Tab-separated table of C-alpha atoms in Angstrom:
chain	number	residue	atom	x	y	z
N	1	MET	CA	91.332	155.255	51.837
N	2	GLY	CA	93.787	153.394	54.042
N	3	VAL	CA	93.159	150.512	56.399
N	4	ASP	CA	94.820	149.426	59.609
N	5	LEU	CA	96.202	145.974	58.865
N	6	ASP	CA	97.294	145.561	62.481
N	7	SER	CA	100.446	143.609	61.636
N	8	ASP	CA	100.781	140.312	63.431
N	9	ASP	CA	103.254	138.577	65.691
N	10	ASP	CA	103.349	134.868	64.864
N	11	ARG	CA	104.650	133.771	68.240
N	12	PRO	CA	102.936	130.453	69.080
N	13	ALA	CA	100.250	130.685	71.736
N	14	GLY	CA	100.652	127.165	73.108
N	15	GLU	CA	98.006	124.680	74.151
N	16	MET	CA	95.196	125.625	76.513
N	17	THR	CA	95.644	124.316	80.039
N	18	GLU	CA	92.856	122.895	82.194
N	19	SER	CA	92.391	126.300	83.853
N	20	ASP	CA	92.227	127.959	80.412
N	21	ILE	CA	89.571	125.489	79.280
N	22	GLU	CA	87.588	126.048	82.469
N	23	MET	CA	87.665	129.825	81.894
N	24	PHE	CA	86.605	129.321	78.270
N	25	ARG	CA	83.625	127.241	79.380
N	26	ARG	CA	82.581	129.923	81.870
N	27	ILE	CA	82.458	132.369	78.961
N	28	PHE	CA	80.571	129.905	76.738
N	29	PRO	CA	78.372	127.851	79.117
N	30	GLY	CA	77.362	124.444	77.881
N	31	ARG	CA	80.404	123.964	75.678
N	32	HIS	CA	81.963	120.565	76.275
N	33	ASP	CA	83.925	120.482	73.041
N	34	LEU	CA	86.480	122.962	71.790
N	35	ILE	CA	85.661	122.648	68.089
N	36	VAL	CA	83.177	125.400	67.265
N	37	HIS	CA	82.070	126.544	63.822
N	38	GLU	CA	78.936	128.661	64.201
N	39	PHE	CA	78.903	132.365	65.074
N	40	SER	CA	77.991	133.393	68.619
N	41	ASP	CA	77.106	136.932	69.643
N	42	LEU	CA	78.894	137.753	72.871
N	43	THR	CA	78.447	141.503	73.288
N	44	LEU	CA	79.382	142.410	76.862
N	45	PHE	CA	80.826	145.849	76.134
N	46	ASP	CA	77.906	147.681	77.758
N	47	GLN	CA	78.847	146.084	81.091
N	48	ALA	CA	82.359	147.528	81.030
N	49	PHE	CA	83.274	150.401	83.315
N	50	ALA	CA	85.729	152.510	81.369
N	51	GLU	CA	88.071	154.782	83.287
N	52	GLY	CA	90.972	155.040	80.858
N	53	ARG	CA	91.084	156.483	77.364
N	54	ASP	CA	91.623	154.930	73.960
N	55	ASP	CA	89.744	157.087	71.484
N	56	GLU	CA	90.176	154.649	68.596
N	57	LEU	CA	88.686	151.850	70.657
N	58	LEU	CA	85.899	153.917	72.217
N	59	GLU	CA	84.806	155.294	68.840
N	60	ALA	CA	84.916	151.948	67.046
N	61	PRO	CA	81.412	150.624	66.257
N	62	GLU	CA	80.267	147.331	67.712
N	63	ALA	CA	80.243	144.719	64.932
N	64	SER	CA	76.647	143.517	64.607
N	65	PRO	CA	74.706	141.338	62.124
N	66	SER	CA	72.276	144.263	61.780
N	67	MET	CA	74.933	146.292	59.960
N	68	VAL	CA	73.977	146.892	56.309
N	69	ILE	CA	75.367	149.088	53.569
N	70	GLU	CA	72.546	151.392	52.498
N	71	GLU	CA	72.132	154.610	50.590
N	72	GLY	CA	71.971	157.720	52.729
N	73	ARG	CA	74.086	156.453	55.630
N	74	VAL	CA	76.222	159.348	56.878
N	75	PHE	CA	79.555	159.204	58.711
N	76	LYS	CA	80.949	162.169	60.611
N	77	ASP	CA	84.398	161.837	59.053
N	78	LEU	CA	86.672	159.499	57.111
N	79	PRO	CA	88.003	157.602	60.185
N	80	ALA	CA	84.398	156.876	61.222
N	81	LEU	CA	83.688	155.454	57.762
N	82	LYS	CA	86.811	153.282	57.897
N	83	ARG	CA	85.939	151.936	61.364
N	84	TRP	CA	82.397	151.110	60.263
N	85	LEU	CA	83.576	149.314	57.120
N	86	GLN	CA	86.071	147.273	59.133
N	87	ALA	CA	83.350	146.148	61.546
N	88	PHE	CA	81.014	145.369	58.626
N	89	ALA	CA	83.703	143.345	56.846
N	90	VAL	CA	84.370	141.299	59.973
N	91	ILE	CA	80.772	140.517	60.900
N	92	TRP	CA	79.822	139.537	57.337
N	93	LYS	CA	83.147	137.800	56.596
N	94	ARG	CA	83.912	140.095	53.663
N	95	PRO	CA	87.615	140.999	53.751
N	96	TYR	CA	88.470	143.823	51.398
N	97	LYS	CA	91.498	145.549	49.920
N	98	VAL	CA	91.994	149.279	49.458
N	99	LEU	CA	92.606	150.059	45.790
N	100	HIS	CA	93.434	153.765	46.092
N	101	SER	CA	94.725	155.647	49.111
N	102	TYR	CA	95.866	159.263	49.221
N	103	ALA	CA	97.767	159.715	52.454
N	104	GLU	CA	98.619	163.343	51.653
N	105	ARG	CA	94.945	164.356	51.571
N	106	ARG	CA	93.130	165.497	54.685
N	107	TYR	CA	89.347	165.329	54.850
N	108	THR	CA	87.301	167.165	57.464
N	109	VAL	CA	83.852	166.723	55.929
N	110	LYS	CA	81.111	164.183	56.489
N	111	TRP	CA	80.963	161.105	54.284
N	112	LYS	CA	77.765	159.684	52.819
N	113	ILE	CA	76.887	156.524	50.921
N	114	THR	CA	75.187	157.840	47.788
N	115	LYS	CA	74.882	154.675	45.725
N	116	VAL	CA	74.671	150.965	46.469
N	117	VAL	CA	75.017	148.504	43.613
N	118	GLY	CA	72.848	145.535	44.439
N	119	PRO	CA	71.477	143.164	45.258
N	120	HIS	CA	74.742	141.561	46.306
N	121	ASN	CA	74.560	138.022	44.992
N	122	CYS	CA	78.125	136.736	44.790
N	123	ASP	CA	79.079	133.536	46.571
N	124	ASP	CA	79.855	133.620	50.265
N	125	HIS	CA	83.423	134.450	51.054
N	126	GLU	CA	85.559	131.358	51.436
N	127	LEU	CA	86.682	131.305	55.059
N	128	THR	CA	90.396	131.661	55.612
N	129	MET	CA	92.314	131.602	58.853
N	130	ARG	CA	92.992	135.364	58.857
N	131	HIS	CA	90.905	138.485	58.284
N	132	PRO	CA	92.802	141.754	57.604
N	133	GLN	CA	90.014	143.903	59.071
N	134	LEU	CA	89.787	141.909	62.320
N	135	THR	CA	92.085	144.313	64.163
N	136	SER	CA	93.104	144.509	67.801
N	137	ILE	CA	90.735	147.496	68.179
N	138	ILE	CA	87.671	145.506	67.095
N	139	ILE	CA	88.732	142.543	69.232
N	140	ALA	CA	89.369	144.721	72.287
N	141	LYS	CA	85.958	146.340	72.014
N	142	ARG	CA	84.198	142.988	71.799
N	143	LEU	CA	86.181	141.460	74.684
N	144	MET	CA	85.996	144.477	76.998
N	145	GLY	CA	83.311	143.055	79.254
N	146	ILE	CA	84.864	139.587	79.280
N	147	LEU	CA	88.285	140.905	80.293
N	148	LYS	CA	86.703	142.986	83.039
N	149	GLU	CA	85.149	139.821	84.485
N	150	GLN	CA	88.151	137.591	83.683
N	151	PRO	CA	91.225	139.860	84.087
N	152	ASN	CA	93.586	136.863	84.282
N	153	MET	CA	92.583	135.519	80.884
N	154	LYS	CA	95.680	134.353	79.040
N	155	VAL	CA	96.505	135.230	75.455
N	156	ARG	CA	95.891	131.677	74.221
N	157	THR	CA	92.385	131.782	75.730
N	158	ILE	CA	91.743	135.110	74.003
N	159	ILE	CA	92.767	133.541	70.693
N	160	ARG	CA	90.343	130.657	71.223
N	161	THR	CA	87.558	133.011	72.349
N	162	VAL	CA	87.973	135.186	69.248
N	163	GLU	CA	87.800	132.065	67.083
N	164	GLU	CA	84.504	131.175	68.750
N	165	ILE	CA	83.007	134.667	68.526
N	166	TYR	CA	83.968	135.381	64.934
N	167	GLY	CA	83.146	132.031	63.429
N	168	GLY	CA	86.543	130.466	62.879
N	169	TYR	CA	89.020	133.295	62.360
N	170	VAL	CA	92.291	132.609	64.157
N	171	ILE	CA	94.344	135.604	65.256
N	172	THR	CA	98.018	135.557	66.143
N	173	TYR	CA	99.600	135.877	69.554
N	174	GLY	CA	100.675	139.459	68.892
N	175	LYS	CA	97.226	140.649	67.860
N	176	ALA	CA	95.578	138.986	70.871
N	177	TRP	CA	98.160	140.532	73.204
N	178	ARG	CA	97.601	144.029	71.746
N	179	ALA	CA	93.840	143.636	72.048
N	180	LYS	CA	94.200	142.727	75.714
N	181	GLN	CA	96.445	145.740	76.364
N	182	ARG	CA	93.984	148.085	74.642
N	183	ALA	CA	91.055	146.748	76.646
N	184	TRP	CA	92.993	146.978	79.904
N	185	LYS	CA	93.963	150.576	79.165
N	186	VAL	CA	90.293	151.551	78.958
N	187	ILE	CA	89.145	149.432	81.903
N	188	TYR	CA	92.009	150.137	84.296
N	189	GLU	CA	93.798	153.090	82.663
N	190	ASP	CA	97.455	152.711	81.711
N	191	TRP	CA	100.075	151.193	84.027
N	192	GLU	CA	101.582	154.534	85.026
N	193	SER	CA	98.204	155.927	86.083
N	194	GLY	CA	97.473	152.721	87.960
N	195	TYR	CA	100.721	152.905	89.911
N	196	GLU	CA	99.897	156.476	90.911
N	197	GLN	CA	96.674	155.223	92.506
N	198	LEU	CA	98.518	152.797	94.794
N	199	PRO	CA	98.666	155.197	97.791
N	200	VAL	CA	94.890	155.613	97.562
N	201	LEU	CA	94.456	151.841	97.549
N	202	PHE	CA	96.911	151.336	100.413
N	203	ASN	CA	95.220	153.993	102.548
N	204	ALA	CA	91.816	152.448	101.893
N	205	ILE	CA	93.106	149.048	103.042
N	206	LYS	CA	94.822	150.579	106.052
N	207	ALA	CA	91.593	152.309	107.068
N	208	VAL	CA	90.003	148.908	107.752
N	209	ASN	CA	93.228	147.080	108.659
N	210	PRO	CA	95.213	149.664	110.662
N	211	SER	CA	98.238	147.450	111.373
N	212	MET	CA	98.871	146.883	107.687
N	213	HIS	CA	102.250	148.349	106.672
N	214	TYR	CA	103.143	149.767	103.273
N	215	GLU	CA	105.863	151.832	101.666
N	216	TYR	CA	105.369	153.718	98.403
N	217	ILE	CA	108.618	154.954	96.848
N	218	PRO	CA	108.590	157.420	93.910
N	219	LYS	CA	111.595	157.622	91.621
N	220	PRO	CA	113.978	160.348	92.879
N	221	ASN	CA	113.876	163.545	90.829
N	222	ALA	CA	111.763	161.904	88.122
N	223	TRP	CA	108.626	163.704	86.987
N	224	LYS	CA	106.177	163.406	84.108
N	225	ASP	CA	103.384	165.879	83.415
N	226	GLY	CA	103.910	167.386	86.852
N	227	ARG	CA	103.656	164.039	88.662
N	228	GLN	CA	106.345	161.934	90.292
N	229	ILE	CA	107.064	158.630	88.574
N	230	PHE	CA	106.500	155.458	90.594
N	231	GLU	CA	109.511	153.275	91.405
N	232	ARG	CA	108.726	150.746	94.167
N	233	ALA	CA	106.099	149.648	96.647
N	234	PHE	CA	106.066	147.182	99.555
N	235	TRP	CA	103.206	145.983	101.730
N	236	CYS	CA	102.423	143.304	104.295
N	237	PHE	CA	99.475	142.426	106.502
N	238	PRO	CA	99.535	141.891	110.285
N	239	GLN	CA	97.576	138.649	109.993
N	240	CYS	CA	100.350	137.135	107.872
N	241	VAL	CA	103.070	138.447	110.169
N	242	GLU	CA	101.329	136.904	113.182
N	243	ALA	CA	100.831	133.602	111.348
N	244	PHE	CA	104.534	133.421	110.494
N	245	ARG	CA	105.429	133.635	114.190
N	246	HIS	CA	103.781	130.233	114.616
N	247	CYS	CA	105.476	128.677	111.569
N	248	ARG	CA	108.875	127.117	111.181
N	249	PRO	CA	111.442	129.863	110.525
N	250	VAL	CA	111.757	129.195	106.802
N	251	PHE	CA	110.395	131.140	103.883
N	252	SER	CA	110.721	130.852	100.132
N	253	ILE	CA	111.207	133.609	97.578
N	254	ASP	CA	108.803	133.813	94.649
N	255	THR	CA	107.354	130.397	95.380
N	256	ASN	CA	104.215	128.600	94.229
N	257	ASN	CA	101.750	126.618	96.354
N	258	LYS	CA	102.573	128.877	99.275
N	259	LEU	CA	100.966	128.335	102.678
N	260	VAL	CA	101.294	131.811	104.184
N	261	PRO	CA	102.045	134.801	101.929
N	262	LEU	CA	104.360	137.042	103.952
N	263	ALA	CA	104.851	140.246	101.965
N	264	PHE	CA	104.414	141.746	98.527
N	265	ALA	CA	106.326	144.212	96.394
N	266	LEU	CA	106.359	145.976	93.060
N	267	VAL	CA	109.819	146.873	91.773
N	268	GLU	CA	111.252	148.265	88.555
N	269	ARG	CA	112.954	144.953	87.767
N	270	GLU	CA	114.053	141.745	89.479
N	271	ASN	CA	117.713	142.446	90.210
N	272	ASN	CA	120.018	142.363	93.237
N	273	ASP	CA	119.093	145.891	94.259
N	274	GLY	CA	115.359	145.211	94.110
N	275	TRP	CA	115.593	141.901	95.951
N	276	GLY	CA	117.909	143.390	98.570
N	277	TRP	CA	115.472	146.229	99.224
N	278	PHE	CA	112.549	143.816	99.507
N	279	LEU	CA	114.329	141.384	101.847
N	280	ARG	CA	115.471	144.191	104.145
N	281	LEU	CA	111.855	145.265	104.585
N	282	VAL	CA	110.771	141.659	105.123
N	283	TRP	CA	113.417	141.346	107.851
N	284	ILE	CA	112.242	144.540	109.550
N	285	HIS	CA	108.466	144.196	109.262
N	286	VAL	CA	107.855	140.432	109.046
N	287	VAL	CA	110.686	138.430	110.606
N	288	GLY	CA	111.499	140.837	113.409
N	289	PRO	CA	114.714	141.291	115.412
N	290	GLY	CA	116.446	138.362	117.095
N	291	ARG	CA	114.943	135.619	114.948
N	292	GLU	CA	116.994	133.558	112.530
N	293	VAL	CA	115.293	132.257	109.411
N	294	GLY	CA	116.187	130.083	106.462
N	295	VAL	CA	115.581	131.313	102.936
N	296	ILE	CA	114.787	129.030	99.998
N	297	SER	CA	115.437	130.553	96.599
N	298	ASP	CA	116.215	129.475	93.050
N	299	ARG	CA	118.292	132.650	92.564
N	300	HIS	CA	122.044	132.172	92.707
């Protein structure tokens, strides 16, 4: 029987910023320190609204202290047994190794626990930094509700949150990133599907803000599964355009601490073609004819 080791990426996560710490404390109210050793149950999965699909994630059991190995427990197939054992190993801090695996065999029958040797009286597992069964699937399922409420959570905050939830296990940057992507896929669907919904979103906004302008550009002659592939989008709001008329004629590209956001765009990549397309639309729909403006940019 094989096991998904969910190979890691050891890229450093970096230190948590003040905003990261504030988000962490919203998840764990009352925490004023960031050194936590005890286990905390933070099951928010039932609050998630899943629109996308990730069958591995959706079928994975929720790791719970109530999980016990007992005679007579039946699993619908081998993958279900493997997922359950992974969750059990994580919640009870019992990492395991697979001694025999036959990849060429295919099982389509139910699996049943027929014998349990017990009671289990060996010493508690000595905690290490890593747990081979703590995969991105298990992490994504546990964090689903949190990521729905905190979609801007950074990878380093996910790493710290997992350490808190699972009693000290520290995952790598790569595993945390994959867990976030899996959770997002279920909550928001994949990126391609999300881009296809942009016209629906734009039309909904325009219904209540009629002077809002947008342009949705599909990729020419590019189709997938009978649907055109998204390439670019641009939008701006009349309130921002009107505000800019009363500002000094200067705007900055891709700036922080902005006063008035003028326009927004999604492009395939930040290159001369993409920036040229965006600035032409800004000139037409925001600046307007006959007005000279200064542009501040760190792009040379």
